[in-house]
CSV table of C-alpha atoms in Angstrom, one decimal:
chain,number,residue,atom,x,y,z
A,1354,MET,CA,-1.3,-24.6,-75.3
A,1355,SER,CA,0.8,-21.6,-76.2
A,1356,GLN,CA,-0.6,-18.1,-76.8
A,1357,PHE,CA,1.3,-15.2,-78.2
A,1358,GLN,CA,1.1,-11.6,-77.2
A,1359,PHE,CA,2.7,-8.2,-77.6
A,1360,VAL,CA,3.6,-6.1,-74.5
A,1361,MET,CA,4.1,-2.4,-75.1
A,1362,ARG,CA,7.5,-1.4,-73.7
A,1363,SER,CA,7.4,2.2,-74.9
A,1364,GLY,CA,4.7,4.3,-76.6
A,1365,PRO,CA,1.3,5.8,-75.6
A,1366,THR,CA,0.4,3.0,-73.1
A,1367,PRO,CA,3.4,1.2,-71.7
A,1368,GLY,CA,2.6,-2.2,-70.1
A,1369,VAL,CA,-0.5,-2.8,-72.2
A,1370,THR,CA,-0.8,-6.4,-73.4
A,1371,PHE,CA,-2.1,-7.3,-76.9
A,1372,PRO,CA,-3.1,-10.9,-77.0
A,1373,LEU,CA,-2.6,-12.4,-80.5
A,1374,ASP,CA,-5.3,-14.7,-81.7
A,1375,GLY,CA,-6.1,-15.3,-85.4
A,1376,ASP,CA,-4.5,-16.3,-88.7
A,1377,GLN,CA,-4.3,-12.7,-90.1
A,1378,LEU,CA,-3.9,-9.7,-87.7
A,1379,LEU,CA,-3.4,-6.1,-88.7
A,1380,ILE,CA,-1.3,-3.7,-86.6
A,1381,GLY,CA,-2.0,0.0,-87.0
A,1382,ARG,CA,-3.6,3.2,-85.8
A,1383,ASP,CA,-7.1,2.3,-87.1
A,1384,SER,CA,-9.4,1.1,-84.3
A,1385,SER,CA,-10.5,-1.9,-86.4
A,1386,ASN,CA,-7.0,-3.5,-86.2
A,1387,ALA,CA,-6.4,-6.4,-83.9
A,1388,VAL,CA,-3.5,-4.5,-82.5
A,1389,SER,CA,-4.6,-0.8,-82.4
A,1390,ILE,CA,-2.1,1.8,-81.3
A,1391,ASN,CA,-3.3,5.4,-81.4
A,1392,ASP,CA,-0.1,7.2,-82.1
A,1393,ALA,CA,0.8,9.6,-85.0
A,1394,GLU,CA,4.0,7.5,-85.8
A,1395,VAL,CA,1.8,4.5,-86.6
A,1396,SER,CA,0.2,4.2,-90.0
A,1397,ARG,CA,-3.5,3.3,-90.2
A,1398,LYS,CA,-2.6,-0.2,-91.6
A,1399,HIS,CA,1.1,-0.4,-90.5
A,1400,SER,CA,1.9,-4.1,-90.6
A,1401,ARG,CA,0.4,-7.6,-90.8
A,1402,LEU,CA,0.9,-10.7,-88.6
A,1403,SER,CA,0.2,-14.1,-90.3
A,1404,PHE,CA,0.0,-17.3,-88.3
A,1405,GLN,CA,2.0,-19.9,-90.3
A,1406,GLY,CA,3.2,-23.3,-89.0
A,1407,GLY,CA,2.6,-22.4,-85.4
A,1408,LYS,CA,4.5,-19.1,-85.6
A,1409,TYR,CA,3.6,-15.5,-86.4
A,1410,VAL,CA,5.2,-13.9,-89.4
A,1411,ILE,CA,5.3,-10.1,-89.5
A,1412,GLU,CA,5.5,-7.9,-92.6
A,1413,ASP,CA,5.4,-4.1,-93.1
A,1414,LEU,CA,2.5,-2.8,-95.2
A,1415,GLY,CA,4.3,0.2,-96.7
A,1416,SER,CA,4.1,2.2,-93.5
A,1417,THR,CA,5.6,5.7,-93.5
A,1418,ASN,CA,7.9,5.2,-90.4
A,1419,GLY,CA,8.7,1.5,-91.0
A,1420,THR,CA,8.5,-1.7,-89.0
A,1421,PHE,CA,11.6,-3.0,-87.2
A,1422,VAL,CA,12.4,-6.4,-85.6
A,1423,ASN,CA,15.4,-6.2,-83.2
A,1424,GLY,CA,16.5,-2.9,-84.7
A,1425,GLN,CA,16.5,-4.1,-88.4
A,1426,ARG,CA,14.0,-2.5,-90.7
A,1427,LEU,CA,11.8,-5.0,-92.4
A,1428,ALA,CA,12.3,-5.5,-96.2
A,1429,GLY,CA,10.1,-8.6,-96.3
A,1430,PRO,CA,8.3,-11.1,-94.0
A,1431,VAL,CA,10.1,-12.1,-90.8
A,1432,VAL,CA,9.3,-15.0,-88.5
A,1433,LEU,CA,8.9,-13.8,-84.9
A,1434,LYS,CA,10.6,-15.6,-82.0
A,1435,ALA,CA,9.8,-15.1,-78.3
A,1436,GLY,CA,11.8,-12.2,-77.0
A,1437,ASP,CA,11.9,-10.3,-80.3
A,1438,VAL,CA,11.5,-6.5,-80.0
A,1439,VAL,CA,9.2,-5.1,-82.6
A,1440,SER,CA,9.3,-1.3,-83.2
A,1441,LEU,CA,6.8,0.8,-85.2
A,1442,GLY,CA,8.7,3.9,-86.1
A,1443,GLU,CA,11.1,5.2,-83.5
A,1444,GLN,CA,8.9,5.5,-80.4
A,1445,ILE,CA,6.6,2.5,-80.3
A,1446,VAL,CA,8.4,-0.6,-78.9
A,1447,LEU,CA,6.5,-3.9,-78.5
A,1448,MET,CA,7.9,-7.1,-76.9
A,1449,TYR,CA,6.8,-10.4,-78.6
A,1450,ASP,CA,6.2,-13.2,-76.1
A,1451,ALA,CA,4.8,-16.7,-76.0
A,1452,VAL,CA,2.7,-17.3,-72.9
A,1453,ASN,CA,2.1,-20.9,-71.8
A,1454,MET,CA,-1.5,-21.2,-70.6
A,1455,ASP,CA,-3.3,-23.9,-68.8
A,1456,ALA,CA,-5.7,-25.5,-71.3
A,1457,GLY,CA,-8.4,-25.7,-68.5
A,1458,ALA,CA,-8.0,-22.1,-67.5
A,1459,THR,CA,-10.9,-19.6,-68.1
A,1460,VAL,CA,-9.9,-16.5,-70.0
A,1461,ALA,CA,-12.0,-13.6,-69.0
A,1462,VAL,CA,-10.6,-11.0,-71.4
A,1463,SER,CA,-11.5,-10.2,-75.0
A,1464,ARG,CA,-9.1,-11.0,-77.8
A,1465,LYS,CA,-8.8,-7.3,-78.7
A,1466,ALA,CA,-6.2,-5.2,-77.0
A,1467,VAL,CA,-6.7,-5.0,-73.3
A,1468,GLN,CA,-6.5,-1.3,-72.3
A,1469,ALA,CA,-4.7,-0.9,-69.0
A,1470,PRO,CA,-5.5,2.0,-66.7
A,1471,PRO,CA,-3.1,5.0,-67.0
A,1472,MET,CA,0.2,4.0,-65.3
A,1473,GLN,CA,2.0,6.2,-62.9
A,1474,ALA,CA,5.7,7.0,-63.0
A,1475,SER,CA,6.6,3.7,-61.3
A,1476,ALA,CA,7.8,0.7,-63.3
A,1477,PRO,CA,5.0,-1.4,-64.8
A,1478,VAL,CA,4.3,-4.8,-63.2
A,1479,TYR,CA,4.7,-7.8,-65.6
A,1480,SER,CA,4.2,-11.5,-65.2
A,1481,GLN,CA,5.7,-13.6,-62.5
A,1482,GLN,CA,8.8,-14.4,-64.6
A,1483,PRO,CA,11.3,-11.6,-64.8
A,1484,ALA,CA,11.6,-10.6,-68.5
A,1485,PRO,CA,15.0,-9.6,-69.9
A,1486,SER,CA,15.7,-5.9,-70.0
A,1487,TYR,CA,15.0,-4.3,-73.4
A,1488,ALA,CA,15.4,-0.7,-72.3
A,1489,ALA,CA,18.6,-0.5,-74.3
A,1490,ALA,CA,16.8,-1.5,-77.5
A,1491,ALA,CA,14.1,1.1,-76.9
A,1492,SER,CA,16.6,4.0,-76.3
A,1493,THR,CA,19.1,3.0,-78.9
A,1494,PRO,CA,18.6,4.9,-82.2
A,1495,VAL,CA,17.7,2.6,-85.1
A,1496,ALA,CA,20.5,1.9,-87.4
A,1497,SER,CA,19.7,3.1,-90.9
A,1498,GLY,CA,22.2,0.8,-92.6
A,1499,LYS,CA,24.2,3.7,-94.0
A,1500,LYS,CA,27.7,4.5,-92.7
A,1501,ASN,CA,28.7,8.1,-92.3
A,1502,ASN,CA,31.9,8.0,-94.4
A,1503,MET,CA,33.1,11.6,-94.6
A,1504,ILE,CA,36.1,11.0,-96.8
A,1505,PRO,CA,34.3,11.6,-100.1
A,1506,VAL,CA,32.8,14.8,-98.7
A,1507,PHE,CA,36.3,16.1,-97.7
A,1508,ILE,CA,37.7,15.2,-101.2
A,1509,GLY,CA,34.8,16.9,-102.9
A,1510,VAL,CA,35.2,20.1,-100.8
A,1511,GLY,CA,39.0,20.0,-101.5
A,1512,VAL,CA,38.5,19.7,-105.2
A,1513,PHE,CA,35.9,22.5,-105.2
A,1514,LEU,CA,38.3,24.8,-103.2
A,1515,PHE,CA,41.2,24.0,-105.6
A,1516,ILE,CA,39.0,24.9,-108.7
A,1517,CYS,CA,37.9,28.1,-107.0
A,1518,MET,CA,41.5,29.1,-106.2
A,1519,CYS,CA,42.6,28.4,-109.8
A,1520,ALA,CA,39.7,30.4,-111.2
A,1521,GLY,CA,40.5,33.2,-108.8
A,1522,PHE,CA,44.2,33.2,-109.8
A,1523,PHE,CA,43.4,33.3,-113.5
A,1524,TRP,CA,40.9,36.1,-112.9
A,1525,TRP,CA,43.5,38.1,-111.0
A,1526,VAL,CA,46.2,37.5,-113.7
A,1527,ASP,CA,43.7,38.7,-116.4
A,1528,ALA,CA,42.5,41.7,-114.4
A,1529,THR,CA,46.0,43.0,-113.7
A,1530,PHE,CA,47.4,42.2,-117.2
A,1531,ARG,CA,50.1,39.9,-115.8
A,1532,TRP,CA,49.9,37.2,-118.4
A,1533,CYS,CA,53.4,37.8,-119.6
A,1534,THR,CA,54.8,37.8,-116.1
A,1535,PHE,CA,53.4,34.4,-115.2
A,1536,PHE,CA,53.3,32.9,-118.6
A,1537,PRO,CA,56.3,34.2,-120.6
A,1538,PHE,CA,56.1,31.4,-123.1
A,1539,ILE,CA,52.8,32.8,-124.5
A,1540,ALA,CA,53.2,34.2,-128.0
A,1541,GLY,CA,53.2,38.0,-128.1
A,1542,CYS,CA,54.9,38.5,-124.7
């Protein structure tokens, strides 16, 4: 039997495990959510997990700060795979894992988020298997999909300066009565 879970990598309670059990689970700041994260960056109803075909599908519910999977902002539903990094806004990073459990084992925790005691500055202790390092994903700024192409800005500033210089020149010619000096072909010069 396989059970799915989120492990908080960064946020208000690093190391906390959120067991996932159910067909429809809500993630958000509201305490009634299956995955409740009390942080200002998280909307009350931030995103939804749907269990479909033995896999969880995540979708953003119009949250203010967005839901990201492996650094990509969600524009629609996405099927989660073990090892995916789910971010809520910029600071909340959850690791999605599939945990193989013994069918005969007794589970003595509730299905709601298990609140861990406050952790000290030392590294959190995880399961027996070493997990891949996702610290780079947590500290890397999320790509917005836009490139910072400055060429149009430089062209626009250059055109603006050229127009200003031309206007200034014609103002000076008019103010100093030098029309005939610079433009002798004008009638009346």
